[in-house]
């Protein structure tokens, strides 16, 4: 090689090196930008433990207000925003449930304050039975239990709750920052079908592998890591009643302990829980703080194991949809029936009749249908998050998981409006508490008509464009 060619080769080598360095610099520059251009999230938590010892929700047998506190209760918010700026807010509440009017009022305020449309808000409750009575949820159950002082406390709490949800969503929006969103799924097995398994027998049934009836033991997990790789938020769900405890202390029950378990393992992260289709599922065994902690630990361990494993990235955009479908009641009672019921020896039947008569007298006649809320979100191309109202039995989650293709399917119940149990056609036909007996405690006029399951499932498919 001549000296001239050697010099040329050297120049070319240097140029290539510079170009490689430049390319490397561009790559380094592009990676975080790309991250910033995919997802953002922000999470926050605000304490909603009642300031006063007011009446507790969920059990008719309680005879006095709360007397202590086992855990705090929380309102939490997770804001998700995709690259195009599509935004959704999932609010989780350590509460029994929201009624339709309170949910609407909360959403109206979030709309005014933060420009959020109804379909951009999912209000999910844990269904803890160790929280306060929430507005008009389960009204006939609490009707005779509340004196005027307690009724004032219930109204004041609902008012304060609206402010707290506003506050937590505002904080979560302030915390919006680029994240990597990932998802995975674990398993926890303490839920059992309460219609099919005797609670006192559960130890033997498990030992002999004789637990029967459908259950759903998946633990879906969504994780957000910031640009430093720190875990900032974890959203997870489980299909099981939060009814380990029935005492007189505020408690998030097993979901409260599960959230504590995840947050302790990952300091600085906000852990949020949504209740799945656990209308007919109970934690077994139950009835002690120790068991609430044990089940909470099992669930937290399942979430933490998913977080340690290879989680899959969420890529694509966020779509949010919300609709209300009219689900039909069976034949409505006539006024004469309600008048007769209002004199019933059964205090709950009488309370329901009085509530319904007062509605009719106020110019709001009974409706043959109920406006049932269905929210379907797509998190990228990977996850379909379906949030259903009411105490949805497990058949819905099993059916939707089977029928919905094109990604993982997560089905929350207890979302947006907890108006009643939502039985499948099977459970409705079988009857029992979840099949219709519980309607009285929710103040609805009668049981659902057989078309309920198909109407809801069709509503989900229509929103997701998945056909059926
Ligand atoms: Zn329930």
Short mmCIF file of C-alpha atoms and ligand atoms in Angstrom, two decimals:
data_model
loop_
_atom_site.label_atom_id
_atom_site.label_comp_id
_atom_site.label_asym_id
_atom_site.label_seq_id
_atom_site.Cartn_x
_atom_site.Cartn_y
_atom_site.Cartn_z
CA UNK A 1 0.00 0.00 0.00
CA UNK A 2 1.35 3.39 -0.97
CA UNK A 3 1.81 6.08 1.65
CA UNK A 4 -1.00 8.03 0.01
CA UNK A 5 -3.40 5.07 0.20
CA UNK A 6 -2.35 4.37 3.79
CA UNK A 7 -3.21 7.97 4.74
CA UNK A 8 -6.54 7.67 2.89
CA UNK A 9 -7.30 4.38 4.68
CA UNK A 10 -6.45 6.02 8.02
CA UNK A 11 -8.74 8.98 7.24
CA UNK A 12 -11.54 6.59 6.25
CA UNK A 13 -11.04 4.56 9.45
CA UNK A 14 -11.17 7.73 11.56
CA UNK A 15 -14.26 8.93 9.67
CA UNK A 16 -15.95 5.58 10.19
CA UNK A 17 -15.05 5.71 13.87
CA UNK A 18 -16.46 9.23 14.18
CA UNK A 19 -19.60 8.12 12.35
CA UNK A 20 -19.92 5.07 14.63
CA UNK A 21 -19.46 7.33 17.65
CA UNK A 22 -22.04 9.71 16.23
CA UNK A 23 -24.40 6.81 15.56
CA UNK A 24 -23.85 5.55 19.11
CA UNK A 25 -24.50 9.05 20.45
CA UNK A 26 -27.69 9.29 18.40
CA UNK A 27 -28.78 5.84 19.65
CA UNK A 28 -28.09 6.85 23.28
CA UNK A 29 -30.04 10.03 22.70
CA UNK A 30 -32.92 8.28 20.99
CA UNK A 31 -33.57 5.52 23.58
CA UNK A 32 -34.82 7.72 26.44
CA UNK A 33 -36.69 9.92 23.99
CA UNK A 34 -38.48 6.87 22.65
CA UNK A 35 -39.32 5.88 26.19
CA UNK A 36 -40.69 9.35 26.83
CA UNK A 37 -42.74 9.11 23.67
CA UNK A 38 -44.51 5.90 24.65
CA UNK A 39 -46.20 5.90 28.05
CA UNK A 40 -46.46 8.20 31.00
CA UNK A 41 -47.98 7.39 34.34
CA UNK A 42 -48.51 9.02 37.68
CA UNK A 43 -49.78 7.53 40.92
CA UNK A 44 -50.81 8.87 44.30
CA UNK A 45 -52.51 7.78 47.53
CA UNK A 46 -54.71 9.74 49.94
CA UNK A 47 -55.95 8.49 53.30
CA UNK A 48 -59.74 8.04 53.47
CA UNK A 49 -60.04 6.43 56.91
CA UNK A 50 -63.09 8.05 58.53
CA UNK A 51 -62.24 10.72 61.10
CA UNK A 52 -65.14 9.61 63.29
CA UNK A 53 -66.24 6.18 64.46
CA UNK A 54 -69.23 5.88 62.14
CA UNK A 55 -71.28 2.86 61.02
CA UNK A 56 -69.50 0.12 59.08
CA UNK A 57 -70.74 -1.28 55.78
CA UNK A 58 -71.56 -4.75 54.57
CA UNK A 59 -73.03 -6.69 57.47
CA UNK A 60 -76.57 -6.31 58.76
CA UNK A 61 -75.58 -7.99 62.03
CA UNK A 62 -73.39 -5.17 63.36
CA UNK A 63 -74.96 -3.41 66.33
CA UNK A 64 -72.72 -0.36 66.84
CA UNK A 65 -70.30 1.94 64.98
CA UNK A 66 -66.60 1.25 64.46
CA UNK A 67 -64.44 1.24 67.59
CA UNK A 68 -60.89 1.11 66.33
CA UNK A 69 -58.52 0.82 63.42
CA UNK A 70 -56.59 -2.17 62.15
CA UNK A 71 -55.32 -0.56 58.92
CA UNK A 72 -55.78 2.78 57.20
CA UNK A 73 -58.15 2.97 54.23
CA UNK A 74 -56.89 4.53 50.99
CA UNK A 75 -58.05 6.22 47.84
CA UNK A 76 -55.42 5.72 45.16
CA UNK A 77 -55.16 6.88 41.58
CA UNK A 78 -53.15 5.66 38.62
CA UNK A 79 -53.09 7.93 35.59
CA UNK A 80 -51.98 6.36 32.31
CA UNK A 81 -51.18 8.37 29.19
CA UNK A 82 -50.04 7.01 25.85
CA UNK A 83 -47.77 8.65 23.27
CA UNK A 84 -50.68 10.48 21.61
CA UNK A 85 -51.82 11.92 24.93
CA UNK A 86 -54.80 9.58 25.41
CA UNK A 87 -55.34 9.53 29.15
CA UNK A 88 -57.18 7.26 31.59
CA UNK A 89 -57.46 7.33 35.37
CA UNK A 90 -58.02 4.25 37.50
CA UNK A 91 -59.15 5.14 41.01
CA UNK A 92 -59.08 2.36 43.61
CA UNK A 93 -60.91 2.72 46.89
CA UNK A 94 -60.69 0.62 50.06
CA UNK A 95 -64.47 0.77 50.36
CA UNK A 96 -67.50 -1.53 50.04
CA UNK A 97 -68.75 0.11 46.82
CA UNK A 98 -70.16 3.29 45.33
CA UNK A 99 -73.75 3.89 44.37
CA UNK A 100 -74.68 5.33 40.98
CA UNK A 101 -75.34 8.88 42.17
CA UNK A 102 -72.09 9.21 44.11
CA UNK A 103 -70.06 7.75 41.23
CA UNK A 104 -71.69 10.20 38.81
CA UNK A 105 -70.99 13.13 41.11
CA UNK A 106 -67.34 12.12 41.52
CA UNK A 107 -66.93 11.79 37.74
CA UNK A 108 -68.63 15.14 37.07
CA UNK A 109 -66.20 16.85 39.43
CA UNK A 110 -63.19 15.10 37.88
CA UNK A 111 -64.48 16.23 34.50
CA UNK A 112 -64.74 19.84 35.58
CA UNK A 113 -61.40 19.90 37.37
CA UNK A 114 -59.20 17.84 35.05
CA UNK A 115 -61.11 17.69 31.76
CA UNK A 116 -61.64 13.95 32.09
CA UNK A 117 -64.52 12.39 30.17
CA UNK A 118 -66.58 9.62 31.77
CA UNK A 119 -64.87 6.91 29.72
CA UNK A 120 -61.48 8.09 30.99
CA UNK A 121 -62.37 7.30 34.61
CA UNK A 122 -62.62 3.86 36.21
CA UNK A 123 -63.76 3.84 39.83
CA UNK A 124 -62.85 0.48 41.37
CA UNK A 125 -63.62 -0.62 44.92
CA UNK A 126 -62.09 -3.41 46.99
CA UNK A 127 -65.43 -4.30 48.63
CA UNK A 128 -63.91 -4.36 52.09
CA UNK A 129 -66.56 -5.09 54.71
CA UNK A 130 -64.53 -3.21 57.32
CA UNK A 131 -64.97 0.27 55.90
CA UNK A 132 -67.65 2.91 56.45
CA UNK A 133 -71.17 2.99 55.02
CA UNK A 134 -70.78 4.81 51.70
CA UNK A 135 -73.66 7.12 50.76
CA UNK A 136 -76.70 5.09 49.59
CA UNK A 137 -74.87 1.85 48.79
CA UNK A 138 -76.77 -1.09 50.39
CA UNK A 139 -79.31 1.39 51.72
CA UNK A 140 -82.00 -1.04 52.98
CA UNK A 141 -79.34 -3.05 54.85
CA UNK A 142 -78.33 0.00 56.86
CA UNK A 143 -81.76 1.69 56.87
CA UNK A 144 -82.85 0.80 60.40
CA UNK A 145 -79.37 0.74 61.84
CA UNK A 146 -78.56 4.41 61.37
CA UNK A 147 -79.90 7.05 63.72
CA UNK A 148 -79.89 10.72 62.68
CA UNK A 149 -76.35 11.27 63.96
CA UNK A 150 -75.09 8.29 61.97
CA UNK A 151 -76.97 9.41 58.86
CA UNK A 152 -75.26 12.81 59.11
CA UNK A 153 -71.89 11.09 59.45
CA UNK A 154 -72.62 9.00 56.34
CA UNK A 155 -73.52 12.11 54.31
CA UNK A 156 -70.48 14.00 55.60
CA UNK A 157 -68.20 11.08 54.76
CA UNK A 158 -69.54 10.86 51.18
CA UNK A 159 -68.94 14.58 50.75
CA UNK A 160 -65.41 14.30 52.13
CA UNK A 161 -64.74 11.27 49.92
CA UNK A 162 -65.53 13.29 46.78
CA UNK A 163 -62.91 15.83 47.82
CA UNK A 164 -60.37 13.09 48.55
CA UNK A 165 -60.85 11.46 45.13
CA UNK A 166 -60.42 14.86 43.50
CA UNK A 167 -57.24 15.35 45.53
CA UNK A 168 -55.71 11.96 44.74
CA UNK A 169 -56.41 12.26 41.00
CA UNK A 170 -54.88 15.75 40.99
CA UNK A 171 -51.74 14.45 42.70
CA UNK A 172 -51.46 11.51 40.30
CA UNK A 173 -51.71 13.87 37.31
CA UNK A 174 -48.96 16.04 38.83
CA UNK A 175 -46.78 12.93 39.11
CA UNK A 176 -47.11 12.06 35.39
CA UNK A 177 -43.69 11.05 34.06
CA UNK A 178 -42.31 8.75 31.35
CA UNK A 179 -42.50 5.08 32.30
CA UNK A 180 -42.08 1.64 30.95
CA UNK A 181 -45.37 -0.23 31.37
CA UNK A 182 -45.24 -3.99 31.73
CA UNK A 183 -47.70 -6.72 32.62
CA UNK A 184 -47.76 -10.25 33.93
CA UNK A 185 -49.95 -12.68 35.81
CA UNK A 186 -49.58 -14.72 38.99
CA UNK A 187 -51.73 -17.00 41.10
CA UNK A 188 -53.24 -16.98 44.59
CA UNK A 189 -55.53 -19.72 45.83
CA UNK A 190 -57.26 -18.58 49.01
CA UNK A 191 -60.55 -17.77 47.20
CA UNK A 192 -63.12 -20.55 47.10
CA UNK A 193 -66.63 -20.69 45.68
CA UNK A 194 -68.83 -20.00 48.68
CA UNK A 195 -71.94 -21.50 47.08
CA UNK A 196 -70.30 -24.90 46.77
CA UNK A 197 -67.94 -25.31 49.72
CA UNK A 198 -68.73 -25.31 53.44
CA UNK A 199 -66.47 -22.79 55.10
CA UNK A 200 -65.86 -24.92 58.18
CA UNK A 201 -64.76 -27.80 55.98
CA UNK A 202 -62.30 -25.90 53.82
CA UNK A 203 -59.13 -27.26 55.42
CA UNK A 204 -60.22 -30.86 54.86
CA UNK A 205 -61.59 -30.09 51.38
CA UNK A 206 -58.29 -28.56 50.32
CA UNK A 207 -56.28 -31.41 51.85
CA UNK A 208 -58.43 -33.95 50.00
CA UNK A 209 -58.48 -31.89 46.80
CA UNK A 210 -62.26 -31.71 47.02
CA UNK A 211 -62.83 -27.95 46.68
CA UNK A 212 -65.55 -27.60 44.03
CA UNK A 213 -67.30 -24.88 42.04
CA UNK A 214 -65.76 -22.32 39.68
CA UNK A 215 -63.07 -19.94 40.95
CA UNK A 216 -60.62 -17.60 39.26
CA UNK A 217 -57.19 -17.60 40.84
CA UNK A 218 -55.31 -15.36 38.39
CA UNK A 219 -53.53 -12.30 39.79
CA UNK A 220 -53.12 -9.80 36.92
CA UNK A 221 -50.34 -7.27 37.46
CA UNK A 222 -49.54 -3.99 35.71
CA UNK A 223 -46.23 -2.32 36.61
CA UNK A 224 -44.81 1.13 35.87
CA UNK A 225 -41.05 1.75 36.07
CA UNK A 226 -39.67 5.26 35.68
CA UNK A 227 -36.65 6.25 33.60
CA UNK A 228 -34.33 5.38 36.47
CA UNK A 229 -35.80 1.87 36.49
CA UNK A 230 -37.60 2.45 39.78
CA UNK A 231 -41.00 0.83 40.32
CA UNK A 232 -43.47 3.68 40.79
CA UNK A 233 -46.86 1.94 40.58
CA UNK A 234 -48.33 -1.57 40.64
CA UNK A 235 -51.96 -2.27 39.80
CA UNK A 236 -53.26 -5.74 40.60
CA UNK A 237 -56.56 -7.57 41.01
CA UNK A 238 -58.11 -10.67 42.55
CA UNK A 239 -61.58 -12.21 42.37
CA UNK A 240 -62.62 -12.67 45.98
CA UNK A 241 -64.85 -11.01 48.57
CA UNK A 242 -62.97 -8.84 51.09
CA UNK A 243 -64.82 -10.47 53.97
CA UNK A 244 -62.15 -12.02 56.13
CA UNK A 245 -63.12 -9.58 58.88
CA UNK A 246 -66.50 -8.71 60.35
CA UNK A 247 -65.44 -6.82 63.48
CA UNK A 248 -65.45 -3.20 64.60
CA UNK A 249 -62.08 -1.95 63.38
CA UNK A 250 -61.42 -0.14 60.11
CA UNK A 251 -59.49 -2.43 57.82
CA UNK A 252 -58.71 -2.81 54.14
CA UNK A 253 -59.15 -6.57 54.84
CA UNK A 254 -56.94 -8.89 52.75
CA UNK A 255 -56.66 -6.37 49.84
CA UNK A 256 -55.44 -3.74 52.31
CA UNK A 257 -52.77 -6.10 53.63
CA UNK A 258 -51.81 -7.15 50.09
CA UNK A 259 -51.26 -3.50 49.09
CA UNK A 260 -49.18 -2.97 52.24
CA UNK A 261 -47.15 -6.09 51.39
CA UNK A 262 -46.36 -4.87 47.86
CA UNK A 263 -45.51 -1.34 49.01
CA UNK A 264 -43.22 -2.63 51.79
CA UNK A 265 -41.34 -4.78 49.29
CA UNK A 266 -40.97 -1.79 46.92
CA UNK A 267 -40.57 1.43 48.92
CA UNK A 268 -41.78 4.47 47.01
CA UNK A 269 -44.25 2.59 44.84
CA UNK A 270 -48.03 2.98 45.01
CA UNK A 271 -49.85 -0.38 45.01
CA UNK A 272 -53.46 -0.32 43.83
CA UNK A 273 -56.01 -3.13 44.11
CA UNK A 274 -59.17 -3.80 42.11
CA UNK A 275 -61.66 -6.52 42.99
CA UNK A 276 -62.37 -9.05 40.28
CA UNK A 277 -65.54 -11.08 39.68
CA UNK A 278 -65.63 -12.44 43.21
CA UNK A 279 -69.36 -12.11 43.88
CA UNK A 280 -69.58 -15.80 44.77
CA UNK A 281 -66.04 -16.17 46.12
CA UNK A 282 -64.99 -15.97 49.75
CA UNK A 283 -61.54 -15.96 51.31
CA UNK A 284 -61.28 -19.24 53.18
CA UNK A 285 -60.68 -19.71 56.03
CA UNK A 286 -61.55 -16.34 57.54
CA UNK A 287 -62.64 -14.27 60.57
CA UNK A 288 -59.37 -13.13 62.18
CA UNK A 289 -56.88 -10.33 61.63
CA UNK A 290 -54.20 -13.01 61.36
CA UNK A 291 -56.04 -14.60 58.42
CA UNK A 292 -56.57 -11.20 56.72
CA UNK A 293 -52.81 -10.71 56.96
CA UNK A 294 -52.08 -14.26 55.78
CA UNK A 295 -54.29 -13.99 52.67
CA UNK A 296 -52.94 -10.48 52.02
CA UNK A 297 -49.41 -11.85 52.22
CA UNK A 298 -50.23 -14.67 49.78
CA UNK A 299 -51.59 -12.12 47.31
CA UNK A 300 -48.66 -9.72 47.81
CA UNK A 301 -46.21 -12.63 47.36
CA UNK A 302 -47.96 -13.52 44.08
CA UNK A 303 -47.65 -9.90 42.87
CA UNK A 304 -44.03 -9.61 43.99
CA UNK A 305 -43.17 -12.88 42.22
CA UNK A 306 -44.65 -11.51 38.96
CA UNK A 307 -42.62 -8.30 39.41
CA UNK A 308 -39.42 -10.34 39.73
CA UNK A 309 -40.17 -12.44 36.66
CA UNK A 310 -39.90 -11.38 33.03
CA UNK A 311 -42.84 -9.06 32.56
CA UNK A 312 -44.04 -8.25 29.06
CA UNK A 313 -44.00 -4.69 27.72
CA UNK A 314 -47.20 -2.81 26.91
CA UNK A 315 -46.87 -1.23 23.50
CA UNK A 316 -49.36 0.72 21.44
CA UNK A 317 -52.01 3.12 22.52
CA UNK A 318 -54.64 3.51 25.21
CA UNK A 319 -58.30 3.35 24.30
CA UNK A 320 -61.01 3.92 26.88
CA UNK A 321 -64.70 3.25 26.47
CA UNK A 322 -67.67 3.45 28.83
CA UNK A 323 -71.28 2.69 28.23
CA UNK A 324 -74.42 1.83 30.16
CA UNK A 325 -76.58 -1.02 28.94
CA UNK A 326 -80.15 -1.51 30.11
CA UNK A 327 -80.27 -4.80 31.98
CA UNK A 328 -83.81 -6.07 32.61
CA UNK A 329 -85.53 -6.97 35.86
CA UNK A 330 -88.03 -9.80 36.13
CA UNK A 331 -91.65 -8.68 36.55
CA UNK A 332 -91.84 -5.51 38.65
CA UNK A 333 -93.97 -5.45 41.83
CA UNK A 334 -97.18 -3.42 41.83
CA UNK A 335 -97.70 -0.60 44.31
CA UNK A 336 -100.10 -2.75 46.41
CA UNK A 337 -97.33 -5.31 46.82
CA UNK A 338 -94.89 -2.64 47.98
CA UNK A 339 -97.41 -1.26 50.46
CA UNK A 340 -97.89 -4.77 51.84
CA UNK A 341 -94.12 -5.32 51.93
CA UNK A 342 -93.63 -2.06 53.84
CA UNK A 343 -95.51 -3.72 56.74
CA UNK A 344 -93.43 -6.90 56.55
CA UNK A 345 -91.89 -8.45 59.68
CA UNK A 346 -88.69 -8.76 57.67
CA UNK A 347 -87.09 -5.38 58.34
CA UNK A 348 -85.09 -5.44 55.09
CA UNK A 349 -88.11 -6.25 52.93
CA UNK A 350 -89.96 -3.43 54.71
CA UNK A 351 -87.01 -1.04 54.29
CA UNK A 352 -86.74 -1.79 50.58
CA UNK A 353 -90.47 -1.25 50.09
CA UNK A 354 -90.30 2.10 51.91
CA UNK A 355 -87.32 3.25 49.84
CA UNK A 356 -89.08 2.25 46.60
CA UNK A 357 -92.40 3.84 47.63
CA UNK A 358 -90.61 7.09 48.49
CA UNK A 359 -89.03 7.05 45.02
CA UNK A 360 -92.40 6.49 43.34
CA UNK A 361 -94.01 9.22 45.47
CA UNK A 362 -91.21 11.59 44.43
CA UNK A 363 -92.24 11.11 40.81
CA UNK A 364 -89.65 8.50 39.92
CA UNK A 365 -91.58 5.34 38.94
CA UNK A 366 -89.88 1.94 38.99
CA UNK A 367 -87.95 1.20 35.83
CA UNK A 368 -88.10 -2.17 34.10
CA UNK A 369 -84.34 -1.99 33.51
CA UNK A 370 -81.18 -0.76 35.23
CA UNK A 371 -78.48 1.32 33.48
CA UNK A 372 -75.54 -1.04 33.97
CA UNK A 373 -72.02 0.39 33.58
CA UNK A 374 -69.48 -1.36 31.35
CA UNK A 375 -66.01 0.08 30.81
CA UNK A 376 -63.52 -1.50 28.41
CA UNK A 377 -59.99 -0.19 28.11
CA UNK A 378 -57.26 -1.43 25.83
CA UNK A 379 -53.75 -1.04 27.23
CA UNK A 380 -51.76 -1.19 24.05
CA UNK A 381 -52.22 -4.41 22.12
CA UNK A 382 -51.55 -6.52 25.18
CA UNK A 383 -54.24 -6.05 27.83
CA UNK A 384 -58.02 -5.62 27.74
CA UNK A 385 -59.21 -4.21 31.04
CA UNK A 386 -62.96 -4.69 31.51
CA UNK A 387 -64.53 -2.95 34.51
CA UNK A 388 -68.06 -4.09 35.33
CA UNK A 389 -70.51 -2.72 37.87
CA UNK A 390 -71.97 -4.68 40.76
CA UNK A 391 -71.02 -7.84 42.58
CA UNK A 392 -70.22 -9.90 39.50
CA UNK A 393 -70.01 -13.67 39.94
CA UNK A 394 -66.96 -15.53 38.70
CA UNK A 395 -68.67 -17.03 35.61
CA UNK A 396 -68.31 -13.65 33.84
CA UNK A 397 -64.53 -13.52 34.22
CA UNK A 398 -64.17 -17.13 33.07
CA UNK A 399 -66.43 -16.57 30.06
CA UNK A 400 -64.83 -13.28 28.97
CA UNK A 401 -61.33 -14.72 29.33
CA UNK A 402 -62.40 -17.56 27.06
CA UNK A 403 -64.22 -15.42 24.49
CA UNK A 404 -61.99 -12.37 24.20
CA UNK A 405 -58.98 -12.78 21.97
CA UNK A 406 -56.18 -10.43 21.11
CA UNK A 407 -54.56 -9.99 24.50
CA UNK A 408 -54.82 -10.73 28.19
CA UNK A 409 -58.29 -10.06 29.60
CA UNK A 410 -58.65 -8.59 33.08
CA UNK A 411 -62.18 -8.32 34.44
CA UNK A 412 -62.89 -6.13 37.44
CA UNK A 413 -66.23 -6.15 39.21
CA UNK A 414 -67.32 -3.65 41.89
CA UNK A 415 -66.55 -0.79 39.49
CA UNK A 416 -68.30 2.51 38.85
CA UNK A 417 -71.62 1.51 40.46
CA UNK A 418 -72.21 -1.36 42.86
CA UNK A 419 -75.98 -1.64 42.53
CA UNK A 420 -76.53 -5.36 43.22
CA UNK A 421 -75.14 -8.84 42.71
CA UNK A 422 -74.76 -9.71 39.05
CA UNK A 423 -75.47 -13.42 38.67
CA UNK A 424 -74.74 -15.39 35.53
CA UNK A 425 -77.68 -17.21 33.99
CA UNK A 426 -76.52 -20.34 35.83
CA UNK A 427 -76.44 -18.64 39.23
CA UNK A 428 -79.71 -16.79 38.55
CA UNK A 429 -81.38 -20.11 37.74
CA UNK A 430 -79.90 -21.80 40.79
CA UNK A 431 -81.12 -18.93 42.99
CA UNK A 432 -79.79 -18.38 46.49
CA UNK A 433 -78.21 -15.21 47.86
CA UNK A 434 -76.17 -14.19 44.80
CA UNK A 435 -78.92 -15.42 42.46
CA UNK A 436 -81.52 -13.02 43.83
CA UNK A 437 -81.82 -13.12 47.62
CA UNK A 438 -79.41 -10.21 48.03
CA UNK A 439 -81.44 -7.84 45.84
CA UNK A 440 -83.43 -6.76 48.87
CA UNK A 441 -80.33 -5.32 50.60
CA UNK A 442 -79.57 -3.20 47.54
CA UNK A 443 -83.07 -1.80 47.37
CA UNK A 444 -83.79 -3.06 43.86
CA UNK A 445 -87.41 -4.02 43.21
CA UNK A 446 -87.00 -7.66 42.19
CA UNK A 447 -84.56 -10.19 40.73
CA UNK A 448 -82.87 -9.85 37.32
CA UNK A 449 -84.41 -11.31 34.18
CA UNK A 450 -82.64 -14.29 32.52
CA UNK A 451 -81.23 -12.06 29.72
CA UNK A 452 -78.86 -10.26 32.08
CA UNK A 453 -75.74 -12.31 31.33
CA UNK A 454 -76.13 -12.12 27.54
CA UNK A 455 -76.88 -8.38 27.66
CA UNK A 456 -73.72 -7.65 29.63
CA UNK A 457 -71.47 -9.97 27.62
CA UNK A 458 -72.80 -8.48 24.37
CA UNK A 459 -72.12 -4.98 25.75
CA UNK A 460 -68.49 -5.90 26.41
CA UNK A 461 -68.01 -7.38 22.94
CA UNK A 462 -69.57 -4.35 21.30
CA UNK A 463 -67.24 -1.98 23.11
CA UNK A 464 -64.17 -4.00 22.27
CA UNK A 465 -65.29 -4.56 18.71
CA UNK A 466 -64.68 -8.25 19.24
CA UNK A 467 -68.02 -9.57 17.95
CA UNK A 468 -69.76 -12.48 19.62
ZN1 LIG B 1 -70.52 -8.67 48.57
#
